[in-house]
Each structure stands twice: as C-alpha cells, then as structure tokens.
Coordinates of C-alpha atoms in Angstrom, one line a residue:
A1455 CA 105.0 20.8 57.4
E1456 CA 108.5 22.0 58.1
R1457 CA 108.0 24.9 55.8
R1458 CA 104.7 25.9 57.4
A1459 CA 106.3 25.6 60.8
L1460 CA 109.1 28.0 59.7
E1461 CA 106.6 30.5 58.3
E1462 CA 104.7 30.4 61.6
Q1463 CA 107.9 31.0 63.5
L1464 CA 108.8 33.9 61.3
L1465 CA 105.3 35.5 61.6
H1466 CA 105.5 35.0 65.4
S1467 CA 108.9 36.6 65.5
Q1468 CA 107.7 39.6 63.5
K1469 CA 104.7 40.0 65.7
M1470 CA 106.8 39.9 68.9
E1471 CA 109.2 42.4 67.4
A1472 CA 106.2 44.8 66.6
V1473 CA 104.9 44.3 70.1
G1474 CA 108.3 45.1 71.5
T1475 CA 108.6 48.2 69.5
L1476 CA 105.1 49.3 70.6
A1477 CA 105.8 48.5 74.3
G1478 CA 109.1 50.4 74.2
G1479 CA 107.6 53.5 72.7
V1480 CA 104.6 53.5 74.9
A1481 CA 106.6 53.0 78.1
H1482 CA 109.0 55.8 77.1
D1483 CA 106.2 58.2 76.3
F1484 CA 104.2 57.4 79.4
N1485 CA 107.2 57.7 81.6
N1486 CA 107.9 61.1 80.2
L1487 CA 104.2 62.1 80.7
L1488 CA 104.0 60.8 84.2
T1489 CA 107.3 62.6 85.1
A1490 CA 105.7 65.9 83.9
I1491 CA 102.5 65.3 85.7
L1492 CA 104.1 64.2 89.0
G1493 CA 106.8 66.9 88.8
F1494 CA 104.5 69.9 88.0
T1495 CA 101.9 68.7 90.5
Q1496 CA 104.6 68.7 93.3
L1497 CA 105.8 72.1 92.2
A1498 CA 102.2 73.5 92.3
E1499 CA 101.7 72.0 95.8
Q1500 CA 105.0 73.5 97.0
Q1501 CA 104.0 77.0 95.6
V1502 CA 100.6 76.8 97.4
Q1503 CA 102.3 75.8 100.7
L1504 CA 104.8 78.7 100.3
A1505 CA 101.9 81.1 99.6
L1506 CA 100.1 79.9 102.8
D1507 CA 103.3 80.3 104.8
E1508 CA 104.1 83.8 103.5
G1509 CA 100.5 85.1 103.8
A1510 CA 101.1 88.5 102.2
E1511 CA 98.7 89.4 99.4
R1512 CA 101.4 90.3 96.9
A1513 CA 103.4 87.1 97.6
L1514 CA 100.1 85.1 97.3
Q1515 CA 99.4 86.6 93.9
S1516 CA 102.9 85.9 92.6
R1517 CA 102.7 82.3 93.8
L1518 CA 99.3 81.8 92.2
V1519 CA 100.8 82.9 88.8
E1520 CA 103.4 80.2 89.2
V1521 CA 100.9 77.6 90.2
R1522 CA 98.8 78.4 87.1
Q1523 CA 101.8 77.8 84.9
D1524 CA 102.5 74.5 86.6
L1525 CA 98.8 73.5 86.1
I1526 CA 99.0 74.3 82.4
E1527 CA 102.0 72.0 82.1
I1528 CA 100.0 69.2 83.8
L1529 CA 97.2 69.8 81.4
K1530 CA 99.6 69.5 78.4
A1531 CA 100.9 66.2 79.7
A1532 CA 97.4 64.9 80.4
D1533 CA 96.3 65.9 76.9
R1534 CA 99.2 63.9 75.3
A1535 CA 98.5 60.9 77.6
S1536 CA 94.9 60.9 76.5
L1537 CA 96.0 61.1 72.8
L1538 CA 98.4 58.2 73.3
T1539 CA 95.8 55.9 74.9
S1540 CA 93.3 56.8 72.1
Q1541 CA 95.9 55.8 69.5
L1542 CA 96.4 52.4 71.3
L1543 CA 92.6 51.8 71.5
A1544 CA 92.2 52.7 67.8
F1545 CA 95.1 50.5 66.8
S1546 CA 93.7 47.5 68.8
R1547 CA 90.2 48.2 67.5
R1548 CA 88.9 48.6 71.0
Q1549 CA 87.6 52.1 70.8
K1550 CA 83.9 52.7 71.1
V1551 CA 82.8 54.4 67.9
S1552 CA 79.5 56.4 67.7
P1553 CA 79.2 58.3 64.4
A1554 CA 77.0 61.4 64.6
P1555 CA 76.5 64.5 62.5
L1556 CA 78.9 67.2 63.4
D1557 CA 80.2 70.5 62.0
A1558 CA 83.9 70.4 61.1
N1559 CA 84.3 74.1 61.9
G1560 CA 82.8 73.7 65.3
A1561 CA 85.0 70.7 66.0
V1562 CA 88.1 72.7 65.1
H1563 CA 87.2 75.6 67.3
D1564 CA 86.3 73.3 70.2
L1565 CA 89.9 71.9 70.1
E1566 CA 91.8 75.1 69.7
R1567 CA 92.8 75.5 73.4
M1568 CA 94.0 71.9 73.6
L1569 CA 95.9 72.2 70.3
Q1570 CA 97.6 75.4 71.6
R1571 CA 98.7 73.6 74.7
L1572 CA 100.0 70.6 72.8
I1573 CA 102.1 72.6 70.3
G1574 CA 103.8 74.8 72.9
E1575 CA 105.0 78.4 73.0
T1576 CA 107.5 78.2 70.1
V1577 CA 105.0 77.2 67.5
S1578 CA 102.2 79.5 66.3
L1579 CA 98.8 78.0 65.7
V1580 CA 96.5 79.6 63.0
T1581 CA 93.0 78.4 62.3
E1582 CA 91.2 79.4 59.1
T1583 CA 87.7 77.9 59.0
S1584 CA 85.1 78.2 56.3
D1585 CA 82.1 80.6 56.7
E1586 CA 79.7 77.9 55.7
S1587 CA 78.6 74.9 57.7
L1588 CA 80.7 71.8 57.0
P1589 CA 78.6 68.7 58.1
V1590 CA 80.2 65.3 58.3
L1591 CA 79.1 62.0 59.8
A1592 CA 81.9 61.0 62.2
D1593 CA 82.5 59.9 65.7
P1594 CA 83.4 63.2 67.6
G1595 CA 86.3 61.5 69.5
Q1596 CA 87.8 60.1 66.3
F1597 CA 87.4 63.3 64.4
S1598 CA 89.3 65.1 67.2
Q1599 CA 91.9 62.4 67.3
V1600 CA 92.6 62.8 63.6
L1601 CA 93.1 66.6 64.1
L1602 CA 95.2 66.2 67.2
N1603 CA 97.5 63.6 65.6
L1604 CA 98.1 65.7 62.6
V1605 CA 98.8 68.8 64.6
V1606 CA 101.2 67.0 67.0
N1607 CA 103.0 65.5 63.9
A1608 CA 103.3 69.0 62.4
R1609 CA 104.7 70.3 65.7
D1610 CA 107.3 67.6 65.8
A1611 CA 108.4 68.8 62.4
L1612 CA 109.2 72.2 63.9
P1613 CA 112.1 71.5 66.4
H1614 CA 113.0 75.2 66.4
G1615 CA 109.5 76.6 66.2
G1616 CA 107.4 77.8 63.3
L1617 CA 103.8 77.8 62.1
V1618 CA 101.0 75.3 62.0
R1619 CA 97.9 76.3 60.0
V1620 CA 94.6 74.4 60.3
R1621 CA 92.1 75.1 57.5
T1622 CA 88.7 73.8 56.5
G1623 CA 86.5 74.0 53.4
A1624 CA 84.1 72.3 51.1
L1625 CA 84.4 70.9 47.6
T1626 CA 81.9 69.4 45.2
L1627 CA 83.3 67.4 42.2
D1628 CA 81.4 66.2 39.1
A1629 CA 84.4 63.9 38.2
P1630 CA 87.4 62.5 40.0
V1631 CA 90.4 64.8 40.4
A1632 CA 93.0 63.8 37.7
D1633 CA 96.1 65.6 39.0
G1634 CA 97.4 68.0 41.6
T1635 CA 97.4 67.8 45.4
L1636 CA 94.0 66.1 45.6
A1637 CA 94.6 63.7 42.7
G1638 CA 92.4 60.6 43.1
L1639 CA 89.7 62.3 45.1
G1640 CA 86.4 60.9 43.8
A1641 CA 83.3 62.7 42.5
G1642 CA 80.8 63.9 45.1
A1643 CA 80.5 66.4 47.9
W1644 CA 83.4 66.6 50.3
V1645 CA 84.5 68.5 53.5
W1646 CA 88.2 68.9 53.8
V1647 CA 90.5 69.7 56.7
S1648 CA 94.1 70.5 56.2
V1649 CA 97.1 70.8 58.6
E1650 CA 100.1 72.7 57.2
D1651 CA 103.5 73.3 58.7
N1652 CA 106.6 75.1 57.5
G1653 CA 108.9 72.5 59.1
V1654 CA 111.6 70.0 57.9
G1655 CA 109.4 68.3 55.4
M1656 CA 109.6 64.7 54.2
S1657 CA 111.5 62.9 51.5
P1658 CA 109.6 60.8 49.0
E1659 CA 110.9 57.6 50.8
V1660 CA 109.4 58.7 54.1
Q1661 CA 106.1 59.8 52.5
A1662 CA 105.7 56.4 51.0
R1663 CA 105.8 54.8 54.5
M1664 CA 104.3 57.5 56.7
F1665 CA 101.0 55.7 57.3
E1666 CA 102.6 52.3 58.1
P1667 CA 102.0 51.1 61.7
F1668 CA 105.2 51.4 63.9
F1669 CA 107.0 53.4 61.2
T1670 CA 108.7 56.6 62.7
T1671 CA 111.6 58.8 61.9
K1672 CA 112.0 59.6 65.6
P1673 CA 114.9 58.1 67.7
L1674 CA 114.3 54.8 69.3
G1675 CA 112.0 55.1 72.3
H1676 CA 110.6 58.4 71.2
G1677 CA 107.0 57.7 70.0
T1678 CA 105.1 54.5 68.9
G1679 CA 104.8 55.2 65.2
L1680 CA 101.0 54.9 65.6
G1681 CA 99.9 58.5 65.1
L1682 CA 99.6 58.7 61.3
S1683 CA 98.6 55.0 60.9
T1684 CA 95.7 55.7 63.3
V1685 CA 94.7 58.7 61.3
Y1686 CA 94.7 56.6 58.1
G1687 CA 92.6 53.9 59.6
I1688 CA 90.0 56.3 61.0
V1689 CA 89.7 58.4 57.8
T1690 CA 89.5 55.4 55.4
Q1691 CA 87.0 53.6 57.6
A1692 CA 84.7 56.7 57.5
G1693 CA 84.9 56.7 53.7
G1694 CA 87.4 59.6 53.5
Q1695 CA 90.7 60.1 51.8
L1696 CA 94.1 61.4 52.8
F1697 CA 96.5 63.5 50.7
V1698 CA 100.0 64.6 51.5
E1699 CA 102.2 67.3 49.9
S1700 CA 105.7 67.7 51.4
T1701 CA 109.0 69.1 50.4
P1702 CA 112.2 68.6 52.4
G1703 CA 113.1 71.9 54.1
R1704 CA 109.9 73.6 53.2
G1705 CA 107.2 71.8 55.2
T1706 CA 104.2 69.5 54.8
T1707 CA 100.5 69.8 54.2
V1708 CA 98.2 66.9 55.1
T1709 CA 94.6 67.2 53.8
V1710 CA 91.7 65.0 55.0
A1711 CA 88.6 64.8 52.8
W1712 CA 85.5 63.6 54.5
P1713 CA 82.2 62.8 52.7
R1714 CA 79.8 65.7 53.2
F1715 CA 76.8 64.7 55.4
E1716 CA 73.6 65.6 53.6
G1717 CA 71.1 64.7 56.4
P1718 CA 69.6 67.0 59.1
M1719 CA 71.9 68.5 61.7
S1720 CA 70.9 68.5 65.4
P1721 CA 69.0 71.6 66.3
H1722 CA 70.1 73.6 69.3
L1723 CA 68.1 73.0 72.5
P1724 CA 66.2 76.1 73.7
A1725 CA 67.4 77.0 77.2
R1726 CA 63.9 77.1 78.6
A1727 CA 63.4 73.4 77.7
V1728 CA 66.0 72.2 80.2
R1729 CA 64.8 71.4 83.8
D1730 CA 67.2 72.2 86.5
R1731 CA 68.5 68.9 87.9
S1732 CA 71.7 70.2 89.4
D1733 CA 70.7 69.1 92.9
A1734 CA 69.8 65.6 91.9
L1735 CA 71.2 62.8 94.1
V1736 CA 73.9 60.7 92.2
L1737 CA 75.4 57.4 93.3
V1738 CA 79.0 57.1 92.1
V1739 CA 80.3 53.5 91.8
E1740 CA 84.1 53.3 91.2
D1741 CA 86.8 51.0 92.6
E1742 CA 89.7 53.4 91.9
P1743 CA 89.8 55.8 95.0
G1744 CA 91.3 58.7 93.1
I1745 CA 88.7 58.6 90.3
R1746 CA 85.9 58.0 92.8
R1747 CA 86.9 61.2 94.7
L1748 CA 87.3 63.2 91.5
V1749 CA 83.9 62.3 90.1
A1750 CA 82.2 63.0 93.4
E1751 CA 84.0 66.3 93.8
I1752 CA 83.1 67.4 90.2
L1753 CA 79.4 66.7 90.8
R1754 CA 79.3 68.3 94.2
R1755 CA 80.8 71.5 92.8
R1756 CA 78.0 71.5 90.3
G1757 CA 75.4 71.3 93.0
H1758 CA 74.7 67.6 93.0
R1759 CA 74.2 65.5 96.2
V1760 CA 76.6 62.5 96.0
R1761 CA 76.9 59.1 97.5
V1762 CA 79.7 56.7 96.7
A1763 CA 80.4 53.0 96.5
E1764 CA 83.6 51.1 95.8
H1765 CA 82.0 48.3 93.6
G1766 CA 78.7 47.0 92.5
V1767 CA 78.0 44.9 95.7
A1768 CA 78.4 48.0 97.9
A1769 CA 76.2 50.0 95.5
L1770 CA 73.4 47.3 95.7
E1771 CA 73.6 47.3 99.5
Q1772 CA 72.9 51.0 99.5
L1773 CA 70.0 50.7 97.0
D1774 CA 68.5 47.7 98.9
A1775 CA 68.7 49.9 102.1
G1776 CA 66.4 52.5 100.5
L1777 CA 68.8 54.8 98.7
Q1778 CA 67.0 56.4 95.7
P1779 CA 69.4 58.2 93.5
A1780 CA 68.3 60.1 90.4
L1781 CA 71.3 58.6 88.5
V1782 CA 73.9 55.9 89.0
V1783 CA 77.4 56.7 87.6
T1784 CA 79.4 53.4 87.5
D1785 CA 82.7 52.1 86.2
V1786 CA 82.3 49.1 83.9
V1787 CA 85.1 46.9 85.2
M1788 CA 85.4 46.5 89.0
P1789 CA 86.2 43.7 91.5
R1790 CA 83.3 41.7 93.0
M1791 CA 80.7 43.2 90.7
G1792 CA 81.2 45.5 87.6
G1793 CA 78.9 48.1 86.2
R1794 CA 77.2 45.8 83.6
E1795 CA 76.1 43.3 86.3
L1796 CA 75.1 46.1 88.6
A1797 CA 72.7 47.5 85.9
S1798 CA 71.3 44.0 85.4
R1799 CA 70.7 43.5 89.1
M1800 CA 69.1 46.9 89.3
A1801 CA 66.7 45.9 86.5
E1802 CA 65.8 42.7 88.3
R1803 CA 64.9 44.7 91.4
G1804 CA 62.7 47.0 89.3
L1805 CA 65.0 50.0 89.8
T1806 CA 64.4 52.3 86.9
M1807 CA 66.9 55.1 87.5
P1808 CA 69.3 55.8 84.5
V1809 CA 72.8 54.5 84.5
L1810 CA 75.9 56.3 83.2
F1811 CA 78.7 53.8 82.4
M1812 CA 82.4 54.9 82.6
S1813 CA 85.3 53.0 81.2
G1814 CA 88.9 53.5 80.0
Y1815 CA 88.8 50.2 78.2
Q1816 CA 86.1 50.8 75.6
A1817 CA 85.5 47.3 74.3
G1818 CA 84.3 43.8 75.2
E1819 CA 80.7 42.9 75.6
E1820 CA 78.2 45.5 74.3
L1821 CA 76.7 47.7 77.0
P1822 CA 73.0 48.4 77.1
S1823 CA 72.2 51.1 74.5
D1824 CA 69.0 53.0 75.2
A1825 CA 67.7 56.2 76.7
M1826 CA 68.3 54.8 80.3
H1827 CA 71.9 53.8 79.7
Q1828 CA 74.6 56.3 78.6
F1829 CA 78.4 55.9 78.3
I1830 CA 81.4 58.2 78.8
G1831 CA 85.0 57.1 78.0
K1832 CA 87.9 57.8 80.3
P1833 CA 89.8 60.1 80.4
F1834 CA 87.2 62.8 80.6
T1835 CA 87.2 66.4 81.7
P1836 CA 84.9 67.9 84.3
D1837 CA 82.8 69.6 81.6
T1838 CA 82.3 66.4 79.5
L1839 CA 81.3 64.5 82.7
V1840 CA 78.8 67.2 83.6
Q1841 CA 77.3 67.1 80.1
A1842 CA 77.1 63.3 80.2
V1843 CA 75.3 63.4 83.6
R1844 CA 72.9 66.0 82.2
R1845 CA 72.1 63.8 79.2
A1846 CA 71.5 60.8 81.5
L1847 CA 69.2 62.8 83.8
E1848 CA 67.3 64.4 80.9
P1849 CA 67.2 61.6 78.2
D1850 CA 63.9 62.8 76.6
V1851 CA 65.0 66.4 76.4
E1852 CA 68.4 65.4 75.0
A1853 CA 66.9 63.0 72.5
S1854 CA 64.6 65.8 71.1
A1855 CA 67.6 68.1 70.9
S1856 CA 69.6 65.7 68.8
G1857 CA 66.8 64.7 66.5
R1858 CA 66.6 61.1 67.7

C-alpha cells in the first residue's frame, strides 16, 4: 500500500510538472500574441486618426499604407493564436474531427497566404505541388494544422532567414520500403507532403525525442512543445506515417505520408444551382459582445438582414414574439441558455429554421448532426463564416454538391 501510494504521488507530481510546463508556455505565447494584437491595433487606430486630422489626399494614402502593414501584423498574430489553440484542443482530444475527401494540392494552395504571413519576410516560401490530383480522407482543419505546424517549426530553425519548401506527390508501393528516407513505409497507395528547410538541423538525440509532448529545444517559456507531438497524433490517427531526415547545420525535411483516398471526390457545384439567399434574415445569438458585433457586421456586409440576442432566453423571446429568421447562428455555451438547449426549445415549438452552432470549445456533448444543424469552430474568418451560413441556408444544394 505504501509503495502504491508513493507511485501515485510520483505520477501526480509528474502530471503537475507537465501541466506547469504547458501553462507556462501557453501563457508566454499568448501574452506575446496579445501584445502584438493590441499594439498593432492601437497603431492602426492612431494612423487612421492622423489621416482624418490631416485630410490631404497624399497624407491619407501614406497613412493607409502604414495601416495596412499594421493589419498584416495583427493577422500574423491571430494566425499563430489560432494555431496554438488548435494544438491545445488536439492535445486534450477536444477537437471536433470531421474527415472528408480533400485534395492535398488544393489544401496547400489554400494555405499559402497564411503560411507566408507566419514565416515572415526573412524566410522564402516555395511550394511545388504535383500536377495530378492527390486525394486523401482527412479533417480539413487537421490537415491544415499539420502543415502549419511543420512550416512554423521549419521557420524556427531559420533564425537568420532561409528557405522553406513545401512539396506534394504520390507514391504506389508493391512492398514496404526497406531503406532510405521512407524506410518502413508500407505497401499501398500514398499521398506525401514534405516540408524542407535549410536551417540549423537536428542532432540524432533531438530527432529521437522530437515528437514527445512538451519536448522543445527552445528556451523556457518559448513554446509549449506540442507542435510536433500534435502532428504525430493527427497523422498516425489517420493511418499515415511520418519520416524525418535532418543533418546539423544543413537543414531538415519532414515527410508526411497519407493513405491515398480511392473513393469519389466531391464534384463542383454549378453556379446556376445556387439560389441567392444573401438578403435572408439571420438571428445571431452570442453572449460575448465583441463576437456578436463581429458576426452581425460580417453578415450585414454580405447583404443579410440581422437581429441579435445575448443568450438563448433572449433569442426565444424574439422567436415567440413572431420573429421568423431564415437561420439561427448561435454560440454553444452561454449563460442562462446555451445553443444546444435553444435548438431543443425551437424544435419543441415546431420551429424548423436551420441552426448554425459556433464554439471555441469543440467538445462535450454531441451536437445534432443533420442537414438542419451545422457547426463552425472558433476562431473563423469572415469568408469561412459566410460559407458556413450558405451551407446552412442551402443544405439540399450543398449536400448534392458534396456527394452526400
């Protein structure tokens, strides 16, 4: 009994040490990101005020150039904050995963602008994608997270600048690879994505531990050590494999092999099949004032009519008073009444309008999963929100487009 008690104390101590390491890294990273976001936002606001005060056309144009640069820095910080929260959700297994057929080439191209922002001006980004379609079955968010983590890691290996190259390709094997960079890759059809840098490289000792949670070669407080362990977890869970080739002083190449998807890909939706619902009335239910204003403004700028409510109770009051929105966009977790209960109460009242759930905490009880209930994870961009709203407003059209 005494021995078991000592073992439990040791395990608890190790667990608390890991949590402390994680908390310290997260706090440091988020403080840096928030400093950048707050600082550049204030600079942008100041430049706009100066432009309004000066009034002259040339001065206005000059100020707008500076504002644009400040906004780019804000986007960079927000991208990194989004990546950090995704790592935490993946590590805690609280990330909503929805595998779907996607083309690796298209996924790489879709991320190019974000990747360029993340690596900065001193690092050159080169993408070399295959000419053929490279279908894989993967959650789009997780596929993006793998690529983002690998590119950020490559950038960190280039403290004085350099080159990051992202490549894609396909490989069919009749037998497992016996030696070389891909030694151990099994027989079958594979899609591979590699991220290569010409940075500092890694020693064999570091390579042996690079996928361990919390392991990092960065100074204390600089990073959580979750990036590569998150990549490893996502890839292996999807049936893929990881391969690393690195030489100190010469750089590193990480290759991810995904099982090639052999099923049908989603056909593109003909433009004429889409009905214009841009003026549809949308009820936005969100307890955080800033998010509520943001969602409402995004939808108004796209032509929607918008009503807002700060929680589910307020939303039901408007619905009971006769409001008939084409769509309800609601946060999942709110005081007094959350989005899950709101959807249930709407169903009890016979209200059949679709519901788009939003959440930054993508776990817990399962949300309804059918054509009338959609989900979008926070953080999201204006474009992804508009796409989600469109899917929710046109479920039958979207379902035919995706082959469901």
